[in-house]
Short mmCIF file of C-alpha atoms and ligand atoms in Angstrom, two decimals:
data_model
loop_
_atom_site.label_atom_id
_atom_site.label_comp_id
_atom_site.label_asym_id
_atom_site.label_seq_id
_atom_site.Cartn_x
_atom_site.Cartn_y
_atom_site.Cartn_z
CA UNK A 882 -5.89 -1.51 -28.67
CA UNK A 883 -8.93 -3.85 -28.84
CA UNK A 884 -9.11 -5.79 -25.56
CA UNK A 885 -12.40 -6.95 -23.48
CA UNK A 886 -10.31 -6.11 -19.58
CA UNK A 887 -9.91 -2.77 -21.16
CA UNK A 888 -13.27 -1.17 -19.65
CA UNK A 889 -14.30 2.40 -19.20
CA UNK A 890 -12.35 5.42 -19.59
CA UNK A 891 -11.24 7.20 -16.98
CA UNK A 892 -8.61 10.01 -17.87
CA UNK A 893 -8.60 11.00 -21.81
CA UNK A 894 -5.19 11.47 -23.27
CA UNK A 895 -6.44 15.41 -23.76
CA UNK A 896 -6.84 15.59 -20.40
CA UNK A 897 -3.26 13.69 -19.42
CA UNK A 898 -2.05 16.16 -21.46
CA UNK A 899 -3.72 19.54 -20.01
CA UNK A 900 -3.15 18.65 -16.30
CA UNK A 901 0.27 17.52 -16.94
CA UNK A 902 1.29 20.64 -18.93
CA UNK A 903 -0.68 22.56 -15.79
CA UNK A 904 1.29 20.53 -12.97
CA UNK A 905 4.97 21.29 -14.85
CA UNK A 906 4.08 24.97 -14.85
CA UNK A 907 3.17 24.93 -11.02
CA UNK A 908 6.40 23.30 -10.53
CA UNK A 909 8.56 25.12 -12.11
CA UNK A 910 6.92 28.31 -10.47
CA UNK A 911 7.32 27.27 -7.11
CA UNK A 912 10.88 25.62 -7.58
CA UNK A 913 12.08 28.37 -9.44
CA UNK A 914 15.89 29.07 -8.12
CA UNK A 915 15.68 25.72 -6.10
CA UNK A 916 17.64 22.57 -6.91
CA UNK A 917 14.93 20.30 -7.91
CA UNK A 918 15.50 16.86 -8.12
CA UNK A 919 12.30 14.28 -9.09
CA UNK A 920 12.38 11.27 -7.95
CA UNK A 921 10.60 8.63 -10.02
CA UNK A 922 9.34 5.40 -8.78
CA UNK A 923 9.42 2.88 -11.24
CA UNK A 924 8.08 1.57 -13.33
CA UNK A 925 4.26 2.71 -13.09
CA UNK A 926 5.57 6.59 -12.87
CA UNK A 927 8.06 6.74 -15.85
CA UNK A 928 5.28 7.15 -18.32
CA UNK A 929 3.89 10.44 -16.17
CA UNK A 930 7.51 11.58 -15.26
CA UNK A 931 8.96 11.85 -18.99
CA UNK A 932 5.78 14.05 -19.91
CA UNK A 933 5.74 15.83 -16.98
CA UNK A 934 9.69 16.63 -16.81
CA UNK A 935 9.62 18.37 -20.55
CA UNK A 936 6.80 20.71 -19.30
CA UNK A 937 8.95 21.94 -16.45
CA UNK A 938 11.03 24.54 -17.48
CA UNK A 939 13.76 25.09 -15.23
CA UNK A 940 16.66 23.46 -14.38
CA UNK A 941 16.14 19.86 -13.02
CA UNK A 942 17.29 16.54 -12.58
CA UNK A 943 16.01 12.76 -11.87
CA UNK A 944 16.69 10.01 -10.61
CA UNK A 945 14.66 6.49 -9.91
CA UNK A 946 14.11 3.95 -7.18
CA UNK A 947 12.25 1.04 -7.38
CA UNK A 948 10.42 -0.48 -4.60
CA UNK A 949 8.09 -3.91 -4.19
CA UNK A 950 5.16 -3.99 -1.47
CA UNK A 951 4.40 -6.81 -0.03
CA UNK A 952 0.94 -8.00 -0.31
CA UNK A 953 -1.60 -9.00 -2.78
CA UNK A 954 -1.89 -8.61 -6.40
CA UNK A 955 -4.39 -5.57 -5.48
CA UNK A 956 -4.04 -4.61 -1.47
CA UNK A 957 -0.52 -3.22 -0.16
CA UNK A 958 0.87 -4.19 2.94
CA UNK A 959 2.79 -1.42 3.71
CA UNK A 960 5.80 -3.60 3.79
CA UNK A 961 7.80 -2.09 1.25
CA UNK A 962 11.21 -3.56 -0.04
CA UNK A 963 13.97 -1.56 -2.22
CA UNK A 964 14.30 -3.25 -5.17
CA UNK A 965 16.43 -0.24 -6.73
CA UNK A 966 17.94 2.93 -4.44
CA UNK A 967 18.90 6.14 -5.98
CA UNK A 968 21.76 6.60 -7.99
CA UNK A 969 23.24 9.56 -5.77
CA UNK A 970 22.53 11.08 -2.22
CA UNK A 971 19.77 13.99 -2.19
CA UNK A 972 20.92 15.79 1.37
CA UNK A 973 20.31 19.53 1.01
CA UNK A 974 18.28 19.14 -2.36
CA UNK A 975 14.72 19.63 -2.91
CA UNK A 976 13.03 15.92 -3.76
CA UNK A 977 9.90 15.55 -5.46
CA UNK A 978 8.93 12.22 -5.82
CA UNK A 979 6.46 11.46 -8.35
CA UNK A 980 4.13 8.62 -8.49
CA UNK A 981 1.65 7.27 -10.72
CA UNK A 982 -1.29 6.55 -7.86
CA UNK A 983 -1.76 6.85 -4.57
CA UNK A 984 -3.95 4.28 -3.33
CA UNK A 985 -3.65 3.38 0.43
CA UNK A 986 -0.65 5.41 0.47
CA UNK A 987 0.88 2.54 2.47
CA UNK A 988 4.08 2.42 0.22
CA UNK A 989 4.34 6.29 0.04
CA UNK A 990 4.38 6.30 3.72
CA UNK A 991 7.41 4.31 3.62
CA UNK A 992 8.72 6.36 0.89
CA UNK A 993 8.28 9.29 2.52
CA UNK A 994 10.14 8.30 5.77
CA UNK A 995 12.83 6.37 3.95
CA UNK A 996 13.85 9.52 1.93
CA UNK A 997 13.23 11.99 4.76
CA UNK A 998 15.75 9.88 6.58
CA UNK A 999 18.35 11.07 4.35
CA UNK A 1000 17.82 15.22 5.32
CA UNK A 1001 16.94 16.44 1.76
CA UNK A 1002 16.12 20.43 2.22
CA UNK A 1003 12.58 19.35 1.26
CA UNK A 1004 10.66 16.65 0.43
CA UNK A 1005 7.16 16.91 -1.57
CA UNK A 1006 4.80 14.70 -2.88
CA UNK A 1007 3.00 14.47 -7.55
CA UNK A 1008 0.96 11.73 -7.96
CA UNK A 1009 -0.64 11.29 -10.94
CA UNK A 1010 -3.74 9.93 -9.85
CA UNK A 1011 -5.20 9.62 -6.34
CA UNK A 1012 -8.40 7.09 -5.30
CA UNK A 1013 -8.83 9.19 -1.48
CA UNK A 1014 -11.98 6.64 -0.80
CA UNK A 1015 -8.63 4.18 -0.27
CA UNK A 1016 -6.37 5.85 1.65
CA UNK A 1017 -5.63 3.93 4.70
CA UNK A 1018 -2.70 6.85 6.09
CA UNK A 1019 -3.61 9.97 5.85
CA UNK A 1020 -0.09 12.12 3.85
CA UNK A 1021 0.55 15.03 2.35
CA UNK A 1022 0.57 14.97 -1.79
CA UNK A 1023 1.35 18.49 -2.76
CA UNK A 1024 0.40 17.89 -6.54
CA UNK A 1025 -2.05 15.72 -7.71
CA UNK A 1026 -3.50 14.74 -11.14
CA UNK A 1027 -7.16 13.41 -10.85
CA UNK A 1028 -8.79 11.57 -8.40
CA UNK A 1029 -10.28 8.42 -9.26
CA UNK A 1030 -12.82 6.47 -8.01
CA UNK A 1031 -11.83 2.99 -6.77
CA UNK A 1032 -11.51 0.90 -9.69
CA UNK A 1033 -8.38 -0.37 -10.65
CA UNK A 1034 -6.79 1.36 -13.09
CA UNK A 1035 -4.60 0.59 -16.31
CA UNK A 1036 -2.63 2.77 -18.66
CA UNK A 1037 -0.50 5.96 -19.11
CA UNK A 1038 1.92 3.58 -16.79
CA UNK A 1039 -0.07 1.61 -14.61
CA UNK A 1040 -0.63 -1.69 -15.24
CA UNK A 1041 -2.41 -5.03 -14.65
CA UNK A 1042 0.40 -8.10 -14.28
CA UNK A 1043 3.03 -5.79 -16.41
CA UNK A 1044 0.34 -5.07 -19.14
CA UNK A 1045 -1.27 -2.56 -20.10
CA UNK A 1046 1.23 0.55 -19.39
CA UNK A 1047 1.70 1.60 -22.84
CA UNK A 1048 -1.93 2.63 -23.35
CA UNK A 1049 -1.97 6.56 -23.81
CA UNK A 1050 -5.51 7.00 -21.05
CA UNK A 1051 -6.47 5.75 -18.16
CA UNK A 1052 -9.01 2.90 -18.09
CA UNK A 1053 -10.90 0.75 -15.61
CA UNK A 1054 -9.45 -2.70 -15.74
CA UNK A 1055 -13.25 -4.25 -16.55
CA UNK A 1056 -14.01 -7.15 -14.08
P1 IMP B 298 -0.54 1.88 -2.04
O1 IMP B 298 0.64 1.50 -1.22
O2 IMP B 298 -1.77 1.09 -1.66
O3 IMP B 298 -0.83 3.37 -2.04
O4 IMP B 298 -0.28 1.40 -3.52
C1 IMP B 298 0.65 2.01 -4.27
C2 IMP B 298 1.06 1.22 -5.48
O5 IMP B 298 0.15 0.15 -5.84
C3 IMP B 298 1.05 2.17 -6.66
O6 IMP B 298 2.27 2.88 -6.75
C4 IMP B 298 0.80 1.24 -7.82
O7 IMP B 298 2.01 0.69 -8.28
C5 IMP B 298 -0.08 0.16 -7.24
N1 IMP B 298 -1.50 0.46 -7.50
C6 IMP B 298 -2.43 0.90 -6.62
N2 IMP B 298 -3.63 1.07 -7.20
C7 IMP B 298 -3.45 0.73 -8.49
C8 IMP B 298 -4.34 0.73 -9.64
O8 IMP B 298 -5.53 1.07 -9.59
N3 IMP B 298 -3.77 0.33 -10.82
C9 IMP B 298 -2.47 -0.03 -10.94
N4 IMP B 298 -1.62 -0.02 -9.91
C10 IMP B 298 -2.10 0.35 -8.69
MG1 MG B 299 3.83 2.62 -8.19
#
């Protein structure tokens, strides 16, 4: 795709697909006879989620939620709405949610509480990417991609004003 706001690269697709091939083994090594459930946020994490889910190779299942934070089109206020809830409860099951990025980690904050809420037996953190200069809370991620400087990044899910996801890298969004 030939586009001037596409600027530098930041993850290769090789590389997506290493680390995520990596990640699903971790996970299915330390969830091994657990009932995992991953819990995607959409829509930035579907892209990471589907790859990541056929490299884990135990049992599993997902489900979604979608959530809006308030705030501007590149600062989060921590306010977070549901847009979308899960499907089905998750008491008693081990939740992973997976995320694209963690930026100020406002909205996985909220996420975290909000689903901790509802007793799961655990509750653990993937994030694709991670930009730590950001982070405004400090959290616990238990699996993380790459970290990224802060630039705002496009692709492999994330986008700029809904475009952009379908890109198979990372970029910078060039200024
Ligand atoms: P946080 O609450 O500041 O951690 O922001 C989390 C959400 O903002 C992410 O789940 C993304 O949807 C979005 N976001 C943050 N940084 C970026 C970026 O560099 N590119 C695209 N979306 C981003
Ligand atoms: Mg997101």
């Amino acid at each position: 795709m030939r586009d001037p706001k596409i600027g530098e690269m930041l993850v290769q697709p090789d590389q997506l697909k290493h680390r995520v091939r990596e990640l699903g083994a971790e996970i299915s090594r330390d969830y091994a006879e657990r009932d995992l459930l991953l819990v995607g946020v959409l829509k930035g994490a579907v892209f990471f989620l589907a790859d990541l889910m056929r490299q884990i190779d135990i049992p599993c299942e997902v489900d979604f939620m979608a959530v809006a934070s308030y705030g501007s089109a590149t600062d989060s206020s921590g306010v977070v709405r549901i847009l979308k809830d899960l499907d089905r409860p998750i008491e008693d099951r081990d939740v992973l949610i997976v995320e694209d990025i963690v930026d100020s980690g406002l909205t996985l904050q909220y996420l975290l509480r909000n689903l901790g809420a509802r007793d799961p037996r655990s509750l653990e953190v993937c994030s694709l990417l991670t930009k730590p200069e950001r982070r405004k809370v400090e959290l616990p991620i238990r699996y993380t991609g790459f970290e990224i400087p802060h630039r705002f990044a496009i692709g492999y899910g994330l986008d700029s004003g809904e475009r952009y996801r379908n890109l198979p890298y990372v970029a910078a969004l060039a200024d």
